[in-house]
Short mmCIF file of C-alpha atoms in Angstrom, two decimals:
data_model
loop_
_atom_site.label_atom_id
_atom_site.label_comp_id
_atom_site.label_asym_id
_atom_site.label_seq_id
_atom_site.Cartn_x
_atom_site.Cartn_y
_atom_site.Cartn_z
CA UNK A 1 0.00 0.00 0.00
CA UNK A 2 1.45 3.36 -1.02
CA UNK A 3 1.21 6.55 1.02
CA UNK A 4 -0.96 8.36 -1.51
CA UNK A 5 -3.73 5.72 -1.21
CA UNK A 6 -4.25 6.49 2.50
CA UNK A 7 -6.82 8.98 3.76
CA UNK A 8 -5.50 12.54 4.00
CA UNK A 9 -5.86 12.58 7.81
CA UNK A 10 -3.69 9.48 8.11
CA UNK A 11 -1.15 10.86 5.64
CA UNK A 12 -0.84 14.01 7.78
CA UNK A 13 -0.25 11.92 10.91
CA UNK A 14 2.54 10.02 9.15
CA UNK A 15 4.07 13.25 7.79
CA UNK A 16 4.06 14.73 11.29
CA UNK A 17 6.52 12.03 12.36
CA UNK A 18 9.13 13.28 9.89
CA UNK A 19 11.56 15.61 11.68
CA UNK A 20 14.37 16.16 9.20
CA UNK A 21 14.06 18.86 6.56
CA UNK A 22 16.02 16.76 4.04
CA UNK A 23 13.60 13.82 4.42
CA UNK A 24 10.50 15.98 4.10
CA UNK A 25 11.95 17.84 1.13
CA UNK A 26 12.80 14.59 -0.67
CA UNK A 27 9.28 13.25 -0.21
CA UNK A 28 7.73 16.52 -1.36
CA UNK A 29 9.53 16.16 -4.69
CA UNK A 30 7.72 12.90 -5.57
CA UNK A 31 4.72 14.64 -7.11
CA UNK A 32 2.49 17.69 -6.85
CA UNK A 33 0.12 15.95 -4.43
CA UNK A 34 2.94 15.19 -1.99
CA UNK A 35 4.27 18.71 -2.36
CA UNK A 36 0.92 20.28 -1.50
CA UNK A 37 0.58 17.92 1.45
CA UNK A 38 4.06 18.52 2.83
CA UNK A 39 4.91 22.11 2.04
CA UNK A 40 3.57 23.70 5.24
CA UNK A 41 5.11 20.96 7.37
CA UNK A 42 8.41 21.44 5.55
CA UNK A 43 8.52 25.14 6.38
CA UNK A 44 7.39 24.49 9.96
CA UNK A 45 10.14 21.95 10.64
CA UNK A 46 12.67 24.24 8.98
CA UNK A 47 11.56 26.97 11.37
CA UNK A 48 11.21 24.97 14.56
CA UNK A 49 14.60 23.27 14.17
CA UNK A 50 16.09 26.78 13.81
CA UNK A 51 17.51 25.97 10.39
CA UNK A 52 15.49 28.59 8.51
CA UNK A 53 17.09 27.50 5.25
CA UNK A 54 13.92 28.36 3.34
CA UNK A 55 13.77 31.86 4.77
CA UNK A 56 17.49 32.40 4.18
CA UNK A 57 17.21 31.19 0.59
CA UNK A 58 14.17 33.37 -0.12
CA UNK A 59 15.83 36.48 1.30
CA UNK A 60 19.19 35.82 -0.35
CA UNK A 61 17.66 35.25 -3.77
CA UNK A 62 14.87 37.81 -3.33
CA UNK A 63 12.32 35.12 -4.08
CA UNK A 64 8.89 36.43 -3.22
CA UNK A 65 7.14 33.12 -3.92
CA UNK A 66 9.13 31.16 -1.36
CA UNK A 67 8.75 34.00 1.10
CA UNK A 68 4.99 33.98 0.57
CA UNK A 69 4.81 30.23 1.28
CA UNK A 70 6.91 30.75 4.40
CA UNK A 71 4.46 33.43 5.46
CA UNK A 72 1.42 31.22 4.75
CA UNK A 73 2.86 28.54 7.02
CA UNK A 74 2.26 31.04 9.86
CA UNK A 75 5.86 31.02 11.10
CA UNK A 76 7.53 33.42 13.54
CA UNK A 77 9.94 35.90 11.95
CA UNK A 78 11.36 36.78 15.37
CA UNK A 79 12.55 33.31 16.41
CA UNK A 80 16.26 32.97 17.10
CA UNK A 81 18.30 31.23 14.42
CA UNK A 82 20.96 28.58 14.93
CA UNK A 83 23.70 31.22 14.90
CA UNK A 84 21.98 33.14 17.70
CA UNK A 85 20.80 35.93 15.43
CA UNK A 86 17.40 36.95 14.16
CA UNK A 87 16.52 37.43 10.48
CA UNK A 88 16.15 41.23 10.70
CA UNK A 89 19.55 41.72 12.32
CA UNK A 90 21.16 39.31 9.86
CA UNK A 91 19.62 40.97 6.80
CA UNK A 92 20.72 44.42 7.92
CA UNK A 93 24.27 43.31 8.66
CA UNK A 94 24.38 41.81 5.19
CA UNK A 95 23.30 45.18 3.78
CA UNK A 96 20.25 43.71 2.04
CA UNK A 97 17.69 46.44 1.56
CA UNK A 98 15.09 44.13 -0.05
CA UNK A 99 15.37 41.49 2.67
CA UNK A 100 15.21 44.10 5.44
CA UNK A 101 11.94 45.56 4.17
CA UNK A 102 10.43 42.12 3.58
CA UNK A 103 11.24 41.04 7.12
CA UNK A 104 9.84 44.25 8.56
CA UNK A 105 6.59 43.73 6.65
CA UNK A 106 6.43 40.22 8.12
CA UNK A 107 6.18 41.85 11.54
CA UNK A 108 9.77 41.74 12.76
CA UNK A 109 10.43 43.10 16.23
CA UNK A 110 12.36 46.38 15.87
CA UNK A 111 13.35 46.39 19.56
CA UNK A 112 15.60 43.32 19.45
CA UNK A 113 19.38 43.66 19.78
CA UNK A 114 22.46 41.71 18.71
CA UNK A 115 25.16 40.46 21.07
CA UNK A 116 26.71 43.94 21.16
CA UNK A 117 23.43 45.55 22.13
CA UNK A 118 22.85 47.12 18.71
CA UNK A 119 19.21 47.44 17.72
CA UNK A 120 17.97 47.55 14.11
CA UNK A 121 17.89 51.35 14.46
CA UNK A 122 21.60 51.37 15.37
CA UNK A 123 22.32 49.32 12.26
CA UNK A 124 20.19 51.56 10.04
CA UNK A 125 22.30 54.52 11.19
CA UNK A 126 25.65 52.75 10.83
CA UNK A 127 28.25 53.44 8.17
CA UNK A 128 27.60 50.31 6.07
CA UNK A 129 23.82 50.82 5.81
CA UNK A 130 22.75 54.48 6.22
CA UNK A 131 19.11 54.43 5.14
CA UNK A 132 17.23 57.59 6.16
CA UNK A 133 13.92 56.17 4.93
CA UNK A 134 14.40 53.05 7.03
CA UNK A 135 15.37 55.14 10.05
CA UNK A 136 12.23 57.24 9.71
CA UNK A 137 10.08 54.11 9.31
CA UNK A 138 11.51 52.53 12.47
CA UNK A 139 11.10 55.75 14.43
CA UNK A 140 7.48 55.97 13.28
CA UNK A 141 7.02 52.40 14.53
CA UNK A 142 8.28 53.38 17.98
CA UNK A 143 11.98 52.49 17.84
CA UNK A 144 13.93 53.93 20.77
CA UNK A 145 16.03 56.80 19.38
CA UNK A 146 18.25 56.79 22.49
CA UNK A 147 18.80 53.03 22.90
CA UNK A 148 22.35 52.26 24.04
CA UNK A 149 24.70 49.47 23.05
CA UNK A 150 27.01 47.73 25.49
CA UNK A 151 29.57 50.41 24.61
CA UNK A 152 27.02 53.09 25.59
CA UNK A 153 26.58 54.23 22.00
CA UNK A 154 23.24 55.54 20.78
CA UNK A 155 21.99 55.59 17.18
CA UNK A 156 22.87 59.30 17.19
CA UNK A 157 26.56 58.52 17.78
CA UNK A 158 26.54 56.12 14.84
CA UNK A 159 24.83 58.60 12.52
CA UNK A 160 27.33 61.28 13.50
CA UNK A 161 30.27 58.98 12.94
CA UNK A 162 29.21 58.30 9.36
CA UNK A 163 28.37 61.98 8.81
CA UNK A 164 24.74 61.56 7.74
CA UNK A 165 22.98 64.84 8.56
CA UNK A 166 19.59 63.59 7.32
CA UNK A 167 19.62 60.69 9.76
CA UNK A 168 20.87 62.92 12.58
CA UNK A 169 18.00 65.31 11.97
CA UNK A 170 15.46 62.46 11.95
CA UNK A 171 16.79 61.15 15.26
CA UNK A 172 16.79 64.56 16.93
CA UNK A 173 13.26 65.27 15.71
CA UNK A 174 12.19 62.03 17.37
CA UNK A 175 13.69 62.75 20.76
CA UNK A 176 17.25 61.43 20.50
CA UNK A 177 19.25 62.49 23.55
CA UNK A 178 21.85 65.01 22.36
CA UNK A 179 23.50 64.93 25.80
CA UNK A 180 23.89 61.13 26.04
CA UNK A 181 27.43 60.07 27.00
CA UNK A 182 29.44 57.19 25.59
CA UNK A 183 31.59 55.00 27.85
CA UNK A 184 34.33 57.66 27.78
CA UNK A 185 31.87 60.30 28.92
CA UNK A 186 31.81 62.12 25.59
CA UNK A 187 28.63 63.64 24.15
CA UNK A 188 27.58 63.74 20.47
CA UNK A 189 28.83 67.33 20.06
CA UNK A 190 32.34 66.23 21.06
CA UNK A 191 32.21 63.58 18.31
CA UNK A 192 31.01 66.11 15.75
CA UNK A 193 33.72 68.68 16.48
CA UNK A 194 36.39 66.03 16.02
CA UNK A 195 35.27 65.23 12.48
CA UNK A 196 34.41 68.82 11.52
CA UNK A 197 30.80 68.25 10.46
CA UNK A 198 29.52 71.81 10.83
CA UNK A 199 26.04 71.03 9.47
CA UNK A 200 25.54 68.29 12.05
CA UNK A 201 26.94 70.45 14.87
CA UNK A 202 24.40 73.10 13.93
CA UNK A 203 21.58 70.56 14.19
CA UNK A 204 22.75 69.50 17.65
CA UNK A 205 23.05 73.08 18.85
CA UNK A 206 19.59 73.93 17.46
CA UNK A 207 18.19 71.08 19.53
CA UNK A 208 19.82 72.33 22.73
CA UNK A 209 23.30 70.79 22.86
CA UNK A 210 25.65 72.58 25.26
CA UNK A 211 28.51 74.23 23.29
CA UNK A 212 30.66 74.38 26.44
CA UNK A 213 30.14 70.85 27.75
CA UNK A 214 33.52 69.61 29.04
CA UNK A 215 34.80 66.09 28.61
CA UNK A 216 34.73 64.51 32.08
CA UNK A 217 38.33 63.32 32.20
CA UNK A 218 40.14 66.27 30.61
CA UNK A 219 37.83 69.28 30.71
CA UNK A 220 38.19 69.67 26.93
CA UNK A 221 35.19 71.52 25.50
CA UNK A 222 33.90 71.29 21.93
CA UNK A 223 35.61 74.62 21.24
CA UNK A 224 39.00 73.25 22.32
CA UNK A 225 38.40 70.21 20.10
CA UNK A 226 37.48 72.38 17.12
CA UNK A 227 40.68 74.44 17.59
CA UNK A 228 42.82 71.32 17.64
CA UNK A 229 41.00 70.12 14.50
CA UNK A 230 41.69 73.48 12.83
CA UNK A 231 38.08 74.04 11.77
CA UNK A 232 37.44 77.78 11.71
CA UNK A 233 33.83 77.33 10.56
CA UNK A 234 33.17 75.05 13.53
CA UNK A 235 34.84 77.53 15.88
CA UNK A 236 32.69 80.37 14.55
CA UNK A 237 29.53 78.29 15.02
CA UNK A 238 30.42 77.34 18.60
CA UNK A 239 31.34 80.89 19.59
CA UNK A 240 28.18 82.27 17.98
CA UNK A 241 26.25 79.65 19.98
CA UNK A 242 27.70 80.87 23.27
CA UNK A 243 30.76 78.66 23.80
CA UNK A 244 32.75 79.65 26.90
CA UNK A 245 35.91 81.45 25.76
CA UNK A 246 37.38 81.25 29.26
CA UNK A 247 37.01 77.49 29.72
CA UNK A 248 40.34 75.77 30.38
CA UNK A 249 41.63 72.46 29.09
CA UNK A 250 44.89 71.50 30.79
CA UNK A 251 45.07 75.16 31.91
CA UNK A 252 44.69 76.37 28.32
CA UNK A 253 41.88 78.69 27.28
CA UNK A 254 40.78 78.45 23.65
CA UNK A 255 43.01 81.40 22.71
CA UNK A 256 46.04 79.92 24.48
CA UNK A 257 45.44 76.62 22.72
CA UNK A 258 45.11 78.29 19.31
CA UNK A 259 48.36 80.19 19.92
CA UNK A 260 50.24 77.06 20.92
CA UNK A 261 48.79 75.18 17.95
CA UNK A 262 49.98 77.89 15.58
CA UNK A 263 46.48 78.39 14.17
CA UNK A 264 47.01 81.75 12.48
CA UNK A 265 43.51 82.18 11.04
CA UNK A 266 41.88 81.11 14.30
CA UNK A 267 43.97 83.49 16.42
CA UNK A 268 43.34 86.37 14.02
CA UNK A 269 39.58 85.71 13.99
CA UNK A 270 39.36 85.44 17.77
CA UNK A 271 41.22 88.71 18.32
CA UNK A 272 39.18 90.49 15.64
CA UNK A 273 36.01 89.33 17.40
CA UNK A 274 36.83 90.71 20.81
CA UNK A 275 38.78 87.99 22.59
CA UNK A 276 41.06 89.85 25.00
CA UNK A 277 44.74 88.96 24.98
CA UNK A 278 45.43 90.37 28.44
CA UNK A 279 42.70 88.33 30.17
CA UNK A 280 43.97 85.06 28.70
CA UNK A 281 46.77 84.54 31.20
CA UNK A 282 46.32 81.26 33.05
CA UNK A 283 47.07 80.40 36.67
CA UNK A 284 50.64 79.50 35.79
CA UNK A 285 51.21 82.98 34.38
CA UNK A 286 51.23 81.66 30.82
CA UNK A 287 50.28 84.39 28.35
CA UNK A 288 49.25 83.98 24.70
CA UNK A 289 52.80 84.98 23.77
CA UNK A 290 54.19 82.15 25.91
CA UNK A 291 51.84 79.76 24.15
CA UNK A 292 52.83 81.07 20.72
CA UNK A 293 56.49 80.69 21.67
CA UNK A 294 55.83 77.02 22.47
CA UNK A 295 54.23 76.50 19.05
CA UNK A 296 56.93 78.43 17.20
CA UNK A 297 54.71 80.46 14.86
CA UNK A 298 56.28 83.82 13.92
CA UNK A 299 52.98 84.97 12.41
CA UNK A 300 50.94 84.24 15.53
CA UNK A 301 53.46 86.24 17.58
CA UNK A 302 53.14 89.19 15.17
CA UNK A 303 49.36 89.08 15.35
CA UNK A 304 49.45 89.03 19.14
CA UNK A 305 51.87 91.96 19.26
CA UNK A 306 49.39 93.98 17.24
CA UNK A 307 47.03 93.62 20.20
CA UNK A 308 49.43 94.09 23.10
CA UNK A 309 52.56 96.09 23.90
CA UNK A 310 55.97 94.61 22.97
CA UNK A 311 56.98 94.75 26.64
CA UNK A 312 54.79 91.67 27.14
CA UNK A 313 57.68 89.78 25.60
CA UNK A 314 59.56 90.25 28.86
CA UNK A 315 56.73 89.23 31.21
CA UNK A 316 57.69 86.01 33.04
CA UNK A 317 55.38 83.14 33.94
CA UNK A 318 55.35 81.70 37.46
CA UNK A 319 58.58 79.84 36.71
CA UNK A 320 60.37 83.02 35.63
CA UNK A 321 60.33 82.17 31.93
CA UNK A 322 59.60 84.90 29.38
CA UNK A 323 58.25 84.16 25.91
CA UNK A 324 61.81 84.60 24.60
CA UNK A 325 63.22 81.91 26.90
CA UNK A 326 60.30 79.60 26.11
CA UNK A 327 60.98 79.93 22.37
CA UNK A 328 64.64 79.09 22.98
CA UNK A 329 63.76 76.08 25.15
CA UNK A 330 61.52 74.69 22.42
CA UNK A 331 64.34 75.26 19.90
CA UNK A 332 62.48 77.86 17.87
CA UNK A 333 65.70 79.82 17.43
CA UNK A 334 64.60 82.15 14.62
CA UNK A 335 61.49 83.09 16.61
CA UNK A 336 63.59 83.72 19.72
CA UNK A 337 65.91 86.01 17.72
CA UNK A 338 62.95 87.91 16.32
CA UNK A 339 61.59 88.42 19.84
CA UNK A 340 64.95 89.64 21.13
CA UNK A 341 65.13 92.21 18.34
CA UNK A 342 61.65 93.44 19.25
CA UNK A 343 62.61 93.74 22.92
CA UNK A 344 65.75 95.70 22.08
#
């Protein structure tokens, strides 16, 4: 007696005893009748044994028919796979736009996370995906715009790192925390000033980011960071947004730091916009001329001397060193000679 001569109910009971996908698949290939009988069971076993070969194949080959049959079997798109991932996370890491949307439309959970704590929203903001439309869709579906990974990174940090202003704006409009700190205690604005993304910095400041927020370990503010990065446009934006021009980072105000760094355009702009040379002496007695002597920039020294008397060249710091002696110590001999000539 062959299987196909038995009543359908009995055939289904026999089929239910088959537990290997390969066995069920082989039997389903016998004829159309067997296929119709076995197809749902085939997909169910594939799902319940965490193999998900059918789903993987459908998504990899963008096969809507197989995906439809998988859907008709009533299977759970959020079940864990054998490699401890879920289909949505796997599709996004593979960079598959088609698969990602298909899985979302199957009802995938957008609040799940991978073993690093990254949610689908984190991945949508990351450098190898960057899909503003997908970000907006997930936010509209209630994705947490301030979810943190194990490294304390939010989606906003990831969007900033890849420089996508459209995604940053979408996150901020949906409540992303612009003051959230990573594991080093740095806020998004610190990250932005390092990479010089003025447009993104402007978005953060418009949504209330603090332009004078210090890094917890060093006291470095976004303005100090922008000076070290040499971004005059960023510096202008921060100052116009109220950045503290007296804040100190390792005892250096922004002007002192710009002088030491030899940032001619930055020093000139700061002095032209009212930054006072005389008030930028730190607690060690270091003046802007001392700082310029450390950096060795003749032009910065000349600019400073246009805003203060030449006798400042002889003013010592708390250790008794004048700008001339500092230039000599740092082996800026031509600068030291120029200073001596000005003193004499």
